[in-house]
Short mmCIF file of C-alpha atoms in Angstrom, two decimals:
data_model
loop_
_atom_site.label_atom_id
_atom_site.label_comp_id
_atom_site.label_asym_id
_atom_site.label_seq_id
_atom_site.Cartn_x
_atom_site.Cartn_y
_atom_site.Cartn_z
CA MET A 1 -40.44 125.20 157.26
CA PRO A 2 -43.75 124.92 159.17
CA LYS A 3 -46.19 126.87 159.59
CA ILE A 4 -45.70 127.71 163.49
CA SER A 5 -49.29 129.73 165.13
CA ILE A 6 -48.73 132.46 167.85
CA ILE A 7 -51.56 132.45 169.99
CA VAL A 8 -51.72 136.09 172.10
CA PRO A 9 -54.61 137.13 174.20
CA CYS A 10 -55.23 140.30 175.43
CA TYR A 11 -57.51 141.98 177.78
CA ASN A 12 -56.68 145.84 179.19
CA GLN A 13 -52.95 145.06 178.87
CA ALA A 14 -51.93 147.68 176.12
CA GLN A 15 -49.58 148.65 178.13
CA TYR A 16 -47.50 145.48 177.80
CA LEU A 17 -48.05 144.39 174.22
CA ASP A 18 -46.21 146.91 172.37
CA GLU A 19 -42.82 144.63 174.06
CA ALA A 20 -44.61 140.98 173.51
CA LEU A 21 -45.36 141.58 170.10
CA GLN A 22 -42.07 143.02 169.45
CA SER A 23 -40.19 139.62 171.08
CA VAL A 24 -42.28 137.74 168.26
CA ALA A 25 -41.02 140.50 165.58
CA ASN A 26 -37.54 139.52 166.33
CA GLN A 27 -38.05 135.46 165.85
CA THR A 28 -34.55 134.50 164.09
CA TYR A 29 -37.70 131.68 162.37
CA GLU A 30 -39.57 133.67 160.06
CA ASN A 31 -42.37 131.57 159.14
CA TRP A 32 -45.77 132.36 161.60
CA GLU A 33 -48.02 134.10 162.32
CA CYS A 34 -48.83 135.82 164.83
CA ILE A 35 -53.08 137.17 166.00
CA ILE A 36 -53.77 139.17 168.98
CA VAL A 37 -56.98 138.33 170.12
CA ASN A 38 -58.79 141.30 171.97
CA ASP A 39 -60.54 139.38 174.42
CA GLY A 40 -63.04 143.05 174.53
CA SER A 41 -60.50 145.36 176.54
CA THR A 42 -61.47 149.07 177.49
CA ASP A 43 -57.84 149.82 176.83
CA ASN A 44 -56.20 150.83 173.34
CA THR A 45 -55.29 147.44 172.54
CA GLY A 46 -57.30 148.30 169.73
CA GLU A 47 -54.68 151.08 168.05
CA THR A 48 -51.73 149.42 169.65
CA ALA A 49 -52.45 145.65 167.54
CA LYS A 50 -52.94 148.14 164.42
CA GLY A 51 -50.71 149.64 164.47
CA TRP A 52 -48.70 146.11 164.25
CA ILE A 53 -50.91 144.54 161.54
CA GLU A 54 -49.81 147.68 159.34
CA LYS A 55 -45.98 147.16 159.97
CA ASP A 56 -46.11 142.95 159.67
CA LYS A 57 -48.16 141.09 157.13
CA ARG A 58 -48.27 138.51 159.10
CA PHE A 59 -50.18 140.15 162.41
CA SER A 60 -53.43 139.35 162.71
CA TYR A 61 -56.07 140.60 164.91
CA LEU A 62 -59.81 139.17 166.54
CA LEU A 63 -61.75 141.20 167.97
CA LEU A 64 -64.43 139.66 170.87
CA GLU A 65 -66.39 140.38 173.89
CA ASN A 66 -65.34 139.85 177.01
CA GLY A 67 -65.27 135.90 177.24
CA GLY A 68 -62.27 134.73 179.54
CA LEU A 69 -58.75 133.62 179.18
CA SER A 70 -59.12 130.33 177.59
CA ASN A 71 -62.29 131.44 174.94
CA ALA A 72 -59.64 133.94 173.63
CA ARG A 73 -57.29 131.61 173.16
CA ASN A 74 -60.03 129.02 171.08
CA SER A 75 -60.64 131.60 169.30
CA GLY A 76 -57.71 132.55 168.49
CA ILE A 77 -55.84 128.74 167.37
CA SER A 78 -59.28 127.88 166.26
CA LYS A 79 -57.99 130.66 163.11
CA ALA A 80 -55.08 129.79 163.25
CA ILE A 81 -52.90 127.93 160.24
CA GLY A 82 -50.25 126.26 161.59
CA GLU A 83 -49.11 122.79 162.28
CA PHE A 84 -47.10 124.17 166.22
CA ILE A 85 -49.15 126.67 168.62
CA LEU A 86 -47.57 129.12 170.68
CA PRO A 87 -49.72 131.13 173.44
CA LEU A 88 -47.71 134.05 174.96
CA ASP A 89 -50.10 136.38 177.09
CA ALA A 90 -49.98 139.88 176.04
CA ASP A 91 -47.84 141.18 179.22
CA ASP A 92 -44.63 138.49 178.87
CA LYS A 93 -42.16 137.97 176.11
CA ILE A 94 -40.11 135.22 173.95
CA ALA A 95 -36.66 134.93 173.19
CA SER A 96 -35.58 135.42 169.77
CA ASP A 97 -34.53 132.15 168.83
CA TYR A 98 -37.70 130.46 171.42
CA VAL A 99 -39.99 129.22 167.61
CA ALA A 100 -36.30 127.99 165.85
CA SER A 101 -34.85 125.58 168.96
CA ALA A 102 -38.93 124.64 169.24
CA LEU A 103 -39.54 123.23 166.20
CA ASP A 104 -35.99 121.49 165.95
CA ALA A 105 -36.51 119.64 168.56
CA PHE A 106 -39.87 118.47 167.18
CA GLU A 107 -38.18 117.84 164.16
CA LYS A 108 -35.79 115.74 165.70
CA ASP A 109 -38.21 113.39 167.81
CA ASN A 110 -41.42 113.00 166.32
CA THR A 111 -42.66 111.57 169.85
CA LEU A 112 -42.49 114.93 171.84
CA LYS A 113 -46.33 116.69 172.10
CA VAL A 114 -45.26 119.71 173.47
CA VAL A 115 -42.09 121.72 174.19
CA TYR A 116 -41.37 124.33 176.08
CA CYS A 117 -37.92 125.70 177.94
CA LYS A 118 -35.85 127.54 180.93
CA ALA A 119 -37.73 130.67 181.88
CA GLU A 120 -36.60 134.08 183.93
CA ARG A 121 -38.80 136.44 185.86
CA PHE A 122 -38.56 140.08 184.94
CA GLY A 123 -40.53 143.90 186.04
CA GLU A 124 -41.52 143.45 190.06
CA GLU A 125 -39.18 140.69 190.17
CA THR A 126 -36.20 139.00 188.91
CA GLY A 127 -34.51 135.50 187.38
CA ILE A 128 -34.29 132.88 186.51
CA TRP A 129 -37.80 130.93 187.48
CA ASN A 130 -36.93 127.99 189.00
CA LEU A 131 -39.77 125.31 188.57
CA PRO A 132 -39.38 121.50 189.47
CA SER A 133 -38.96 119.23 185.78
CA PHE A 134 -41.57 117.97 184.32
CA SER A 135 -43.20 113.75 185.26
CA LEU A 136 -46.13 113.86 185.14
CA TYR A 137 -45.93 112.03 188.69
CA ASN A 138 -45.37 116.39 189.54
CA LEU A 139 -47.60 117.41 187.23
CA ALA A 140 -50.52 116.14 188.61
CA GLN A 141 -49.20 117.83 191.53
CA LYS A 142 -48.72 120.83 190.29
CA ASN A 143 -48.71 122.45 186.90
CA MET A 144 -44.96 123.38 186.21
CA ILE A 145 -45.24 123.88 182.86
CA PHE A 146 -45.90 127.78 182.27
CA CYS A 147 -48.80 128.62 179.47
CA SER A 148 -45.66 129.35 176.30
CA ALA A 149 -44.87 126.06 175.51
CA PHE A 150 -45.41 124.43 172.06
CA PHE A 151 -48.12 121.45 171.11
CA ARG A 152 -49.55 120.72 167.41
CA LYS A 153 -52.45 122.43 167.27
CA LYS A 154 -54.86 118.59 166.55
CA ASP A 155 -53.53 117.76 169.97
CA TRP A 156 -55.44 121.05 170.27
CA GLU A 157 -58.74 119.57 168.89
CA LEU A 158 -58.34 116.55 170.13
CA VAL A 159 -59.39 117.82 173.93
CA GLY A 160 -61.64 120.23 172.99
CA GLY A 161 -58.70 123.15 174.11
CA TYR A 162 -58.51 125.14 176.82
CA ASP A 163 -61.61 124.97 179.43
CA PRO A 164 -63.73 127.92 180.18
CA GLY A 165 -64.86 125.85 183.31
CA MET A 166 -61.35 126.52 184.80
CA ILE A 167 -63.17 130.22 185.80
CA TYR A 168 -60.51 131.71 188.29
CA GLY A 169 -57.43 130.68 186.18
CA TRP A 170 -55.09 127.36 185.66
CA GLU A 171 -56.00 126.29 182.24
CA ASP A 172 -52.94 125.72 181.21
CA TRP A 173 -52.69 122.70 183.57
CA GLU A 174 -55.08 121.62 183.53
CA PHE A 175 -54.52 121.14 178.93
CA TRP A 176 -51.10 119.97 179.75
CA ILE A 177 -52.72 116.98 181.78
CA ALA A 178 -55.59 116.28 179.16
CA ILE A 179 -53.37 116.42 175.80
CA LEU A 180 -50.03 114.58 177.68
CA LYS A 181 -52.52 111.96 179.85
CA ASN A 182 -52.50 109.28 177.65
CA GLY A 183 -49.16 109.56 176.05
CA GLY A 184 -46.26 111.91 174.52
CA ASN A 185 -43.16 112.48 175.33
CA VAL A 186 -42.36 116.46 176.79
CA LYS A 187 -38.77 118.10 176.42
CA CYS A 188 -37.98 121.66 178.59
CA LEU A 189 -35.47 122.86 176.23
CA ASP A 190 -31.66 124.04 177.75
CA GLN A 191 -32.14 127.44 177.55
CA VAL A 192 -34.16 130.78 178.47
CA GLY A 193 -36.64 131.36 175.98
CA PHE A 194 -39.76 132.28 177.90
CA TYR A 195 -39.43 136.15 180.11
CA TYR A 196 -42.52 136.05 182.57
CA ARG A 197 -43.47 140.05 184.24
CA ILE A 198 -44.03 140.19 187.35
CA LYS A 199 -47.17 142.40 188.52
CA SER A 200 -48.53 142.94 192.02
CA LYS A 201 -51.20 142.00 190.55
CA SER A 202 -52.24 138.87 188.31
CA MET A 203 -54.28 136.08 187.91
CA LEU A 204 -51.85 134.16 188.98
CA ASN A 205 -51.58 135.52 192.43
CA GLN A 206 -55.14 136.40 192.72
CA VAL A 207 -56.53 132.51 192.70
CA ASN A 208 -57.67 132.95 196.41
CA GLN A 209 -58.03 129.45 199.07
CA ASP A 210 -62.18 128.90 197.82
CA HIS A 211 -61.12 129.50 193.67
CA SER A 212 -58.66 126.93 194.80
CA ALA A 213 -60.57 124.54 195.99
CA TYR A 214 -62.73 125.08 193.12
CA LEU A 215 -60.11 124.53 190.49
CA GLN A 216 -58.63 121.43 192.02
CA GLU A 217 -62.11 119.73 192.74
CA TYR A 218 -63.27 120.15 189.40
CA VAL A 219 -59.60 118.99 187.62
CA SER A 220 -59.95 116.09 190.25
CA ILE A 221 -63.37 115.10 188.66
CA LYS A 222 -62.21 115.54 185.00
CA HIS A 223 -59.53 113.82 184.97
CA ALA A 224 -59.53 111.45 187.81
CA ASP A 225 -58.87 108.40 185.71
CA PHE A 226 -55.42 110.39 184.57
CA PHE A 227 -55.03 110.41 189.32
CA VAL A 228 -56.33 106.87 190.33
CA LYS A 229 -53.42 105.82 187.04
CA THR A 230 -51.28 108.07 189.13
CA PHE A 231 -51.37 108.50 192.75
CA GLY A 232 -53.70 105.18 193.38
CA SER A 233 -57.78 104.15 193.38
CA PHE A 234 -59.41 106.51 196.84
CA ALA A 235 -59.54 102.79 198.17
CA PHE A 236 -56.02 102.49 198.31
CA LEU A 237 -55.22 106.29 199.64
CA ASN A 238 -57.91 105.41 202.22
CA THR A 239 -55.86 102.11 202.91
CA GLN A 240 -52.85 104.30 203.30
CA ARG A 241 -54.11 106.84 205.03
CA ASP A 242 -55.20 104.68 207.64
CA ASP A 243 -51.71 102.86 207.92
CA LEU A 244 -50.00 106.09 208.04
CA LYS A 245 -52.13 107.04 211.13
CA LYS A 246 -51.29 103.96 212.54
CA GLU A 247 -47.67 104.54 212.62
CA TYR A 248 -48.40 107.59 213.71
CA GLU A 249 -50.04 106.50 216.27
CA ALA A 250 -47.62 103.47 217.71
CA LYS A 251 -44.79 106.22 217.10
CA LEU A 252 -46.25 108.19 219.33
CA LYS A 253 -47.19 105.94 222.04
CA SER A 254 -43.36 105.01 221.89
CA GLU A 255 -42.36 108.49 222.87
CA LYS A 256 -44.55 108.58 225.10
CA PHE A 257 -43.32 105.34 226.95
CA VAL A 258 -39.93 106.27 226.61
CA ILE A 259 -40.74 109.68 228.40
CA ASN A 260 -42.44 108.78 231.44
CA LEU A 261 -39.53 106.07 231.87
CA PHE A 262 -36.79 108.82 231.74
CA CYS A 263 -38.95 111.31 234.30
CA LYS A 264 -39.84 107.86 236.34
CA THR A 265 -36.95 107.58 237.17
CA PHE A 266 -35.03 110.16 237.10
CA PHE A 267 -37.64 112.46 239.05
CA GLY A 268 -40.02 110.40 240.13
CA PHE A 269 -42.92 111.76 238.23
CA LYS A 270 -44.89 110.79 234.57
CA ILE A 271 -45.72 113.28 232.32
CA PHE A 272 -48.04 111.78 230.66
CA LYS A 273 -51.16 109.80 231.97
CA LYS A 274 -52.27 106.38 229.67
#
């Protein structure tokens, strides 16, 4: 009966917090703790958390100065006593059998480093959240594992936790690369266990083009070994690009030749000059 530590950072999301914590309380697996991390909220997050702590001793509370999502998660996990960690954002929910199903997967396969599930959207949009299947190659291009996936605390310790340098978001993507690039398997449970709230304003849709460029560059430098192993060396990629350019130029010249020949034969003029 391993202990599961569920970490719920909250920054001015008190209006959703009850739903998230109720989904934790509803778990069929009972050996869990839930650490609510107040990341310097200015709303009534503290009062909401207090109600749950009084109701169930498995809930605990940590108050911080605002330091961002990575710092809040790391602070909660550092206090956790569970072997397995499950982050849960304060505006999302989990299914009642998610913890039990994930633990069953870990028990059956000790090569697993990460276990997650199918997901469903709710709020301003509803329906299944269709994400690409996991592979290291796919992970090198974009993230497909949401934050509420299970991993061992020891793996979090080995990579130094979530990186506060991911200041504009995408901290999950960088974290999964960090713990998976040197081995370990991943399993996606064949069930909906996670519910992702869609709001008009969220961290994901606030990542603009400049922030995206910064995050891409930051991760590319930090995990250059992973990207080279996945895509090949920079010299190889440059050669590949040049080869493709020559191929397209040759194809374009060929198409121009065919069009000129057709127009010259039937209309007496050419469209393209040499």
